[in-house]
Amino acid sequence: MGYAEVYKSWQDDPEAYWMAQAEAIDWVTPPRRALDDSKAPLYRWFTDATVNTCYNAVDRHVENGRGDQAAIIYDSPVTDTKRTITYAQLQTRVAALAGALRDKGITKGDRVIIYMPMVPEALEAMLACARLGAIHSVVFGGFAANELAVRIDDATPKAIIAGSCGIEPGRVVEYKPLLDGAIEMASHKPDVCIILQREQARAGMIAGRDFDWHEVTAKATPADCVPVPGDHPAYILYTSGTTGAPKGVVRPTAGHLVALNWTMKAIYQCDPGDVFWAASDVGWVVGHSYICYAPLIHGNTTVVFEGKPVGTPDAGTFWRVISEHDVRSFFTAPTAFRAIKREDPTGEEIKKYDISRLRALYLAGERADPDTIQWAQKIMGVPVYDHWWQTETGYTIAGNPAGIEALPVKIGSPTVAMPGYDVQILDDAGHPVPKGELGAIAVKLPLPPGTLPTLWNAEDRFIKSYLNTFPGYYETGDAGMIDEDGYLYIMARTDDVINVAGHRLSTGAMEEVLANHPDVAECAVIGVTDQLKGQLPMGFVCTNKGTAKSDDEIKAECIKMMRDTIGPVAAFKLIAVVDRLPKTRSGKILRGTMVKIADNADFKMPATIDDPAILDEIKRALQPMGYAGG
Ligand code: COA
Ligand code: AMP
């Protein structure tokens, strides 16, 4: 069957389609039906089944003869370490950690926060939670203590599993002081912390609360897999929304298993046993789905890479990893390729390695610009597939179903909707627009298995954020169009989310930080175009009259506040002090116009602007930073 037939078979009978995909999963109690619409427009999948994620990702492969196959290849140029963990070893390690968690009182439904660098133990921690039916929430290492504290208060974890440090090029990031600071800041306190001591920076331990990973796992009796209902939350992953408070995206267990397993062949062309590599971080959804869960569920080998595309040690690292570990499908963000291209534009490094076994490169997380795609195609000699999805969905909404049928690539389009997704372009009133016209991208409900059923502890916010704007649809927050051939094009966000090096950030959250500076009277944060990272945040502040501080002092303090409050990942370095912000007569800040000015793009003077002269002032403030034609 080709793509069109597969898509049609799903359209004709979604229930039968997903029940057939569910056969690839090992159930404790198999589902008798797929969709549960008893609470529509809130939908759930496989609610009458029971299952365990860790069993499907680890134990069943050992039972089926894959015990000696590598489950995880750890390749860490920043510590000069390489290590392979077989499925049998992974089972032993995960069962021991799960036993240790159980000894500390963690049971089904308890939350566990994981704050770890890119080491195999991060995956083991996730799987150990899954083994017990505990709900993990991984927090990215590049966030500051405050962001961790916000997540601790929302998820109210009984335990936190953390590494003592992460390693960034040129510096060791000590996680433990950040963790201690976050627990201090948070109102909720975890009972226990399990700390993986790394030799690059050993953590000071708090007696009675902190326990050494190796000590507790050595003492533990291995824990068995605990069956959970199909709609039991597998994990919570916080992502940026419009306001400062992150949204806790809930991932349902059974749908996650069924859908991710399906993607490994249909999209990524992998057969069990193949090596698959997603160069991302476990802190992001790409890391959850494609460093940890999907490849393991499907019986593949996953690569855990602790390094960067450039500088660890050079722009040939990706090619080395692909050739050395026989990677067959490779997934990363376009920004990584822009970094390599900048360092090695003629592709000298790739000539040193044999990557002929690689089938394809998959890009996602941000817009894949045509230059980057064409450059990657040229130097790698493999198809480059852009695909579009979000934390909320957990896997591809639109992509090239290369494992079913490789469709012709149209550069600039992530190709077509996957089975399960009825993607439509809507106008402001919620009516579908004709082919080729721009509009809001929405997905007809129900969303397919594995996608978010709700937000953690925030059902109202879930409904308000995603379901209310277009009744009967899920609002993606992206705008775009569909062409005559059904190819989708993603053009922009419809909210204040920006994408910095494939990392999703909220300008609203950044404005909240700037507004807290005692000398800032008013502020705005916008996303401006950046050649490497796609977008960068840029702040504008109006200072209080009569402040004793210089503009430069205030700017430096704002930059520091952003790093300390949101974290280095915000990459907030561009800031200007201005007298006034451009506004409409009703007082709304014209952020869109400011973005256009910064990017030196054409724009129409907003009819409602209060005082057009302010735009010249904005332009003058931007030019010294290299924007607005400066
Ligand atoms: N822990 C602590 N700090 C971290 C971190 C982590 N896990 N990850 C990033 N940071 C820090 C970086 O050290 C940097 O700090 P600095 O301001 O002191 O230099 C800052 O956060 C910004 O990081 P990043 O956006 O990664 O920029 P970079 O300049 O270090 O590297 C790229 C640029 C393109 C090489 C890098 O973004 C990259 O490899 N991207 C790959 C894409 C990716 O993984 N996307 C995830 C979604 S698929
Ligand atoms: P995240 O939830 O962090 O994965 O970010 C999801 C958002 O990133 C999407 O809503 C898009 O705005 C953007 N995005 C992800 N993949 C793509 C893509 N292939 N093309 C364009 N934008 C993308």
XYZ file of N, CA and C in Angstrom, residues 76-175:
300
model
N 30.276 10.206 23.995
C 30.404 11.495 24.650
C 31.758 12.131 24.358
N 31.842 12.900 23.277
C 33.128 13.551 23.016
C 33.540 14.521 24.122
N 32.580 15.048 24.880
C 32.966 16.015 25.918
C 33.619 15.344 27.130
N 33.423 14.032 27.288
C 34.117 13.335 28.383
C 35.041 12.256 27.825
N 35.110 12.180 26.505
C 35.942 11.178 25.857
C 35.539 9.767 26.297
N 34.255 9.493 26.283
C 33.746 8.188 26.723
C 32.874 7.573 25.642
N 32.987 6.259 25.483
C 32.048 5.518 24.640
C 31.668 4.260 25.412
N 30.385 3.923 25.375
C 29.932 2.775 26.158
C 28.699 2.189 25.480
N 28.599 0.875 25.503
C 27.414 0.221 24.933
C 26.677 -0.516 26.040
N 25.369 -0.379 26.043
C 24.538 -1.087 27.019
C 23.597 -1.988 26.232
N 23.669 -3.289 26.479
C 22.790 -4.206 25.752
C 21.388 -4.158 26.375
N 20.441 -4.744 25.664
C 19.082 -4.806 26.222
C 19.063 -5.575 27.542
N 19.866 -6.668 27.624
C 19.877 -7.449 28.876
C 20.445 -6.596 30.017
N 21.527 -5.864 29.718
C 22.113 -5.000 30.759
C 21.149 -3.876 31.137
N 20.470 -3.351 30.133
C 19.527 -2.263 30.409
C 18.415 -2.760 31.335
N 17.952 -3.963 31.069
C 16.896 -4.532 31.916
C 17.367 -4.624 33.374
N 18.587 -5.135 33.566
C 19.117 -5.269 34.930
C 19.247 -3.897 35.592
N 19.777 -2.938 34.850
C 20.037 -1.607 35.422
C 18.732 -0.884 35.757
N 17.777 -0.987 34.834
C 16.510 -0.286 35.048
C 15.719 -0.930 36.190
N 15.743 -2.258 36.223
C 15.014 -2.951 37.306
C 15.615 -2.587 38.663
N 16.935 -2.426 38.712
C 17.590 -2.060 39.979
C 17.211 -0.634 40.385
N 17.237 0.278 39.437
C 16.883 1.662 39.783
C 15.409 1.756 40.187
N 14.561 1.002 39.463
C 13.140 0.998 39.831
C 12.977 0.436 41.238
N 13.767 -0.600 41.555
C 13.726 -1.171 42.905
C 14.129 -0.130 43.942
N 15.158 0.641 43.614
C 15.617 1.681 44.546
C 14.539 2.744 44.741
N 13.882 3.107 43.662
C 12.799 4.098 43.776
C 11.665 3.541 44.642
N 11.338 2.279 44.382
C 10.270 1.649 45.163
C 10.650 1.612 46.647
N 11.930 1.320 46.923
C 12.397 1.315 48.322
C 12.220 2.689 48.969
N 12.267 3.728 48.150
C 12.106 5.091 48.685
C 10.632 5.508 48.695
N 9.755 4.572 48.395
C 8.325 4.861 48.526
C 7.637 5.323 47.255
N 8.314 5.218 46.120
C 7.685 5.672 44.865
C 6.803 4.561 44.314
N 5.555 4.896 44.045
C 4.646 3.907 43.467
C 3.910 4.520 42.277
N 3.047 3.696 41.696
C 2.277 4.088 40.503
C 1.604 5.452 40.704
N 1.784 6.317 39.753
C 1.106 7.617 39.803
C 1.915 8.702 40.486
N 2.949 8.334 41.263
C 3.802 9.373 41.878
C 4.610 10.070 40.784
N 4.876 11.351 41.013
C 5.701 12.067 40.047
C 7.171 12.047 40.461
N 8.026 11.980 39.438
C 9.478 11.998 39.655
C 10.069 12.989 38.658
N 10.778 13.977 39.159
C 11.441 14.909 38.232
C 12.840 14.385 37.925
N 13.204 14.483 36.657
C 14.522 14.018 36.213
C 15.268 15.231 35.655
N 16.443 15.487 36.199
C 17.230 16.668 35.808
C 18.636 16.162 35.504
N 18.826 15.764 34.258
C 20.053 15.018 33.942
C 20.662 15.481 32.622
N 21.970 15.324 32.523
C 22.628 15.590 31.244
C 22.427 14.422 30.283
N 23.085 14.492 29.142
C 22.914 13.453 28.124
C 23.794 12.239 28.415
N 23.361 11.470 29.391
C 24.058 10.218 29.733
C 23.008 9.098 29.707
N 23.425 7.841 29.527
C 22.436 6.752 29.451
C 21.554 6.684 30.687
N 22.098 7.116 31.826
C 21.318 7.057 33.062
C 20.056 7.916 32.968
N 20.060 8.916 32.114
C 18.845 9.732 31.951
C 17.714 8.858 31.402
N 18.067 8.019 30.410
C 17.063 7.108 29.842
C 16.665 6.050 30.874
N 17.673 5.593 31.619
C 17.375 4.571 32.633
C 16.418 5.125 33.688
N 16.598 6.383 34.024
C 15.707 7.001 35.011
C 14.280 7.074 34.465
N 14.149 7.444 33.200
C 12.819 7.517 32.588
C 12.173 6.132 32.579
N 12.966 5.138 32.166
C 12.427 3.781 32.057
C 12.103 3.193 33.430
N 12.906 3.550 34.448
C 12.636 3.036 35.803
C 11.300 3.579 36.305
N 11.029 4.836 36.003
C 9.722 5.404 36.373
C 8.617 4.647 35.642
N 8.817 4.452 34.344
C 7.808 3.751 33.543
C 7.569 2.342 34.091
N 8.643 1.737 34.572
C 8.526 0.367 35.101
C 7.562 0.311 36.283
N 7.582 1.373 37.088
C 6.732 1.415 38.290
C 5.380 2.085 38.026
N 5.219 2.658 36.835
C 4.007 3.449 36.593
C 4.098 4.824 37.228
N 5.312 5.213 37.644
C 5.506 6.580 38.157
C 5.577 7.520 36.953
N 5.195 8.767 37.166
C 5.078 9.722 36.057
C 6.305 10.628 36.084
N 7.152 10.532 35.070
C 8.349 11.381 35.126
C 8.122 12.718 34.444
N 8.925 13.664 34.881
C 8.940 14.950 34.203
C 10.394 15.364 34.085
N 10.905 15.299 32.864
C 12.317 15.620 32.640
C 12.436 17.129 32.438
N 13.399 17.730 33.134
C 13.632 19.172 32.982
C 14.983 19.359 32.305
N 14.993 20.155 31.248
C 16.204 20.395 30.465
C 17.278 21.076 31.315
N 18.528 20.618 31.156
C 19.633 21.122 31.968
C 19.972 22.589 31.743
N 19.555 23.138 30.610
C 19.889 24.537 30.326
C 18.934 25.530 30.966
N 17.959 25.021 31.733
C 17.063 25.929 32.459
C 17.667 26.306 33.806
N 17.337 27.493 34.275
C 17.823 27.963 35.568
C 16.976 27.359 36.696
N 17.475 27.555 37.935
C 16.817 26.994 39.118
C 15.350 27.407 39.207
N 15.063 28.647 38.849
C 13.690 29.132 38.947
C 12.721 28.313 38.085
N 13.155 27.988 36.859
C 12.299 27.192 35.961
C 12.092 25.788 36.539
N 13.146 25.268 37.153
C 13.027 23.959 37.789
C 12.045 24.043 38.963
N 12.131 25.131 39.718
C 11.239 25.314 40.877
C 9.773 25.370 40.435
N 9.515 26.066 39.342
C 8.144 26.173 38.827
C 7.598 24.780 38.506
N 8.464 23.944 37.921
C 8.038 22.592 37.550
C 7.872 21.711 38.792
N 8.726 21.927 39.797
C 8.586 21.152 41.046
C 7.226 21.485 41.681
N 6.871 22.747 41.679
C 5.598 23.122 42.304
C 4.398 22.632 41.514
N 4.521 22.537 40.221
C 3.377 22.089 39.430
C 3.240 20.565 39.450
N 4.371 19.863 39.352
C 4.301 18.393 39.265
C 4.286 17.738 40.649
N 4.677 18.474 41.689
C 4.772 17.967 43.075
C 5.389 16.560 43.143
N 6.653 16.450 42.736
C 7.295 15.127 42.710
C 7.632 14.616 44.105
N 7.541 13.297 44.268
C 7.981 12.678 45.512
C 9.505 12.528 45.484
N 10.043 12.338 44.279
C 11.495 12.160 44.153
C 12.033 12.992 42.996
N 13.312 13.327 43.102
C 14.007 13.964 41.982
C 15.266 13.151 41.706
N 15.456 12.831 40.440
C 16.677 12.119 40.046
C 17.513 13.116 39.255
N 18.755 13.322 39.676
C 19.574 14.341 39.008
C 20.997 13.858 38.816
N 21.657 14.440 37.830
C 23.088 14.236 37.662
C 23.797 15.317 38.469
N 25.043 15.057 38.861
C 25.756 16.094 39.615
C 26.146 17.244 38.700
N 26.329 16.972 37.423
C 26.712 18.064 36.517
C 26.442 17.705 35.068
N 26.412 18.735 34.264
C 26.370 18.573 32.821
C 27.646 19.187 32.266
N 27.991 18.828 31.034
C 29.224 19.369 30.477
C 28.923 20.123 29.196
N 29.153 21.411 29.231
C 29.000 22.266 28.064
C 30.412 22.569 27.578
N 30.579 22.796 26.287
C 31.934 23.088 25.818
C 32.563 24.211 26.648
N 33.694 23.938 27.237
C 34.412 24.981 27.970
C 33.988 25.173 29.412
N 32.912 24.504 29.849
C 32.544 24.665 31.261
C 31.737 23.466 31.749
N 31.880 23.235 33.051
C 31.089 22.185 33.690
C 29.929 22.889 34.378
N 28.705 22.458 34.079
C 27.535 23.085 34.704
C 27.145 22.239 35.909
N 27.358 22.757 37.084
C 27.016 21.993 38.290
C 25.503 22.023 38.482
N 24.878 20.861 38.381
C 23.419 20.787 38.490
C 22.954 20.838 39.952
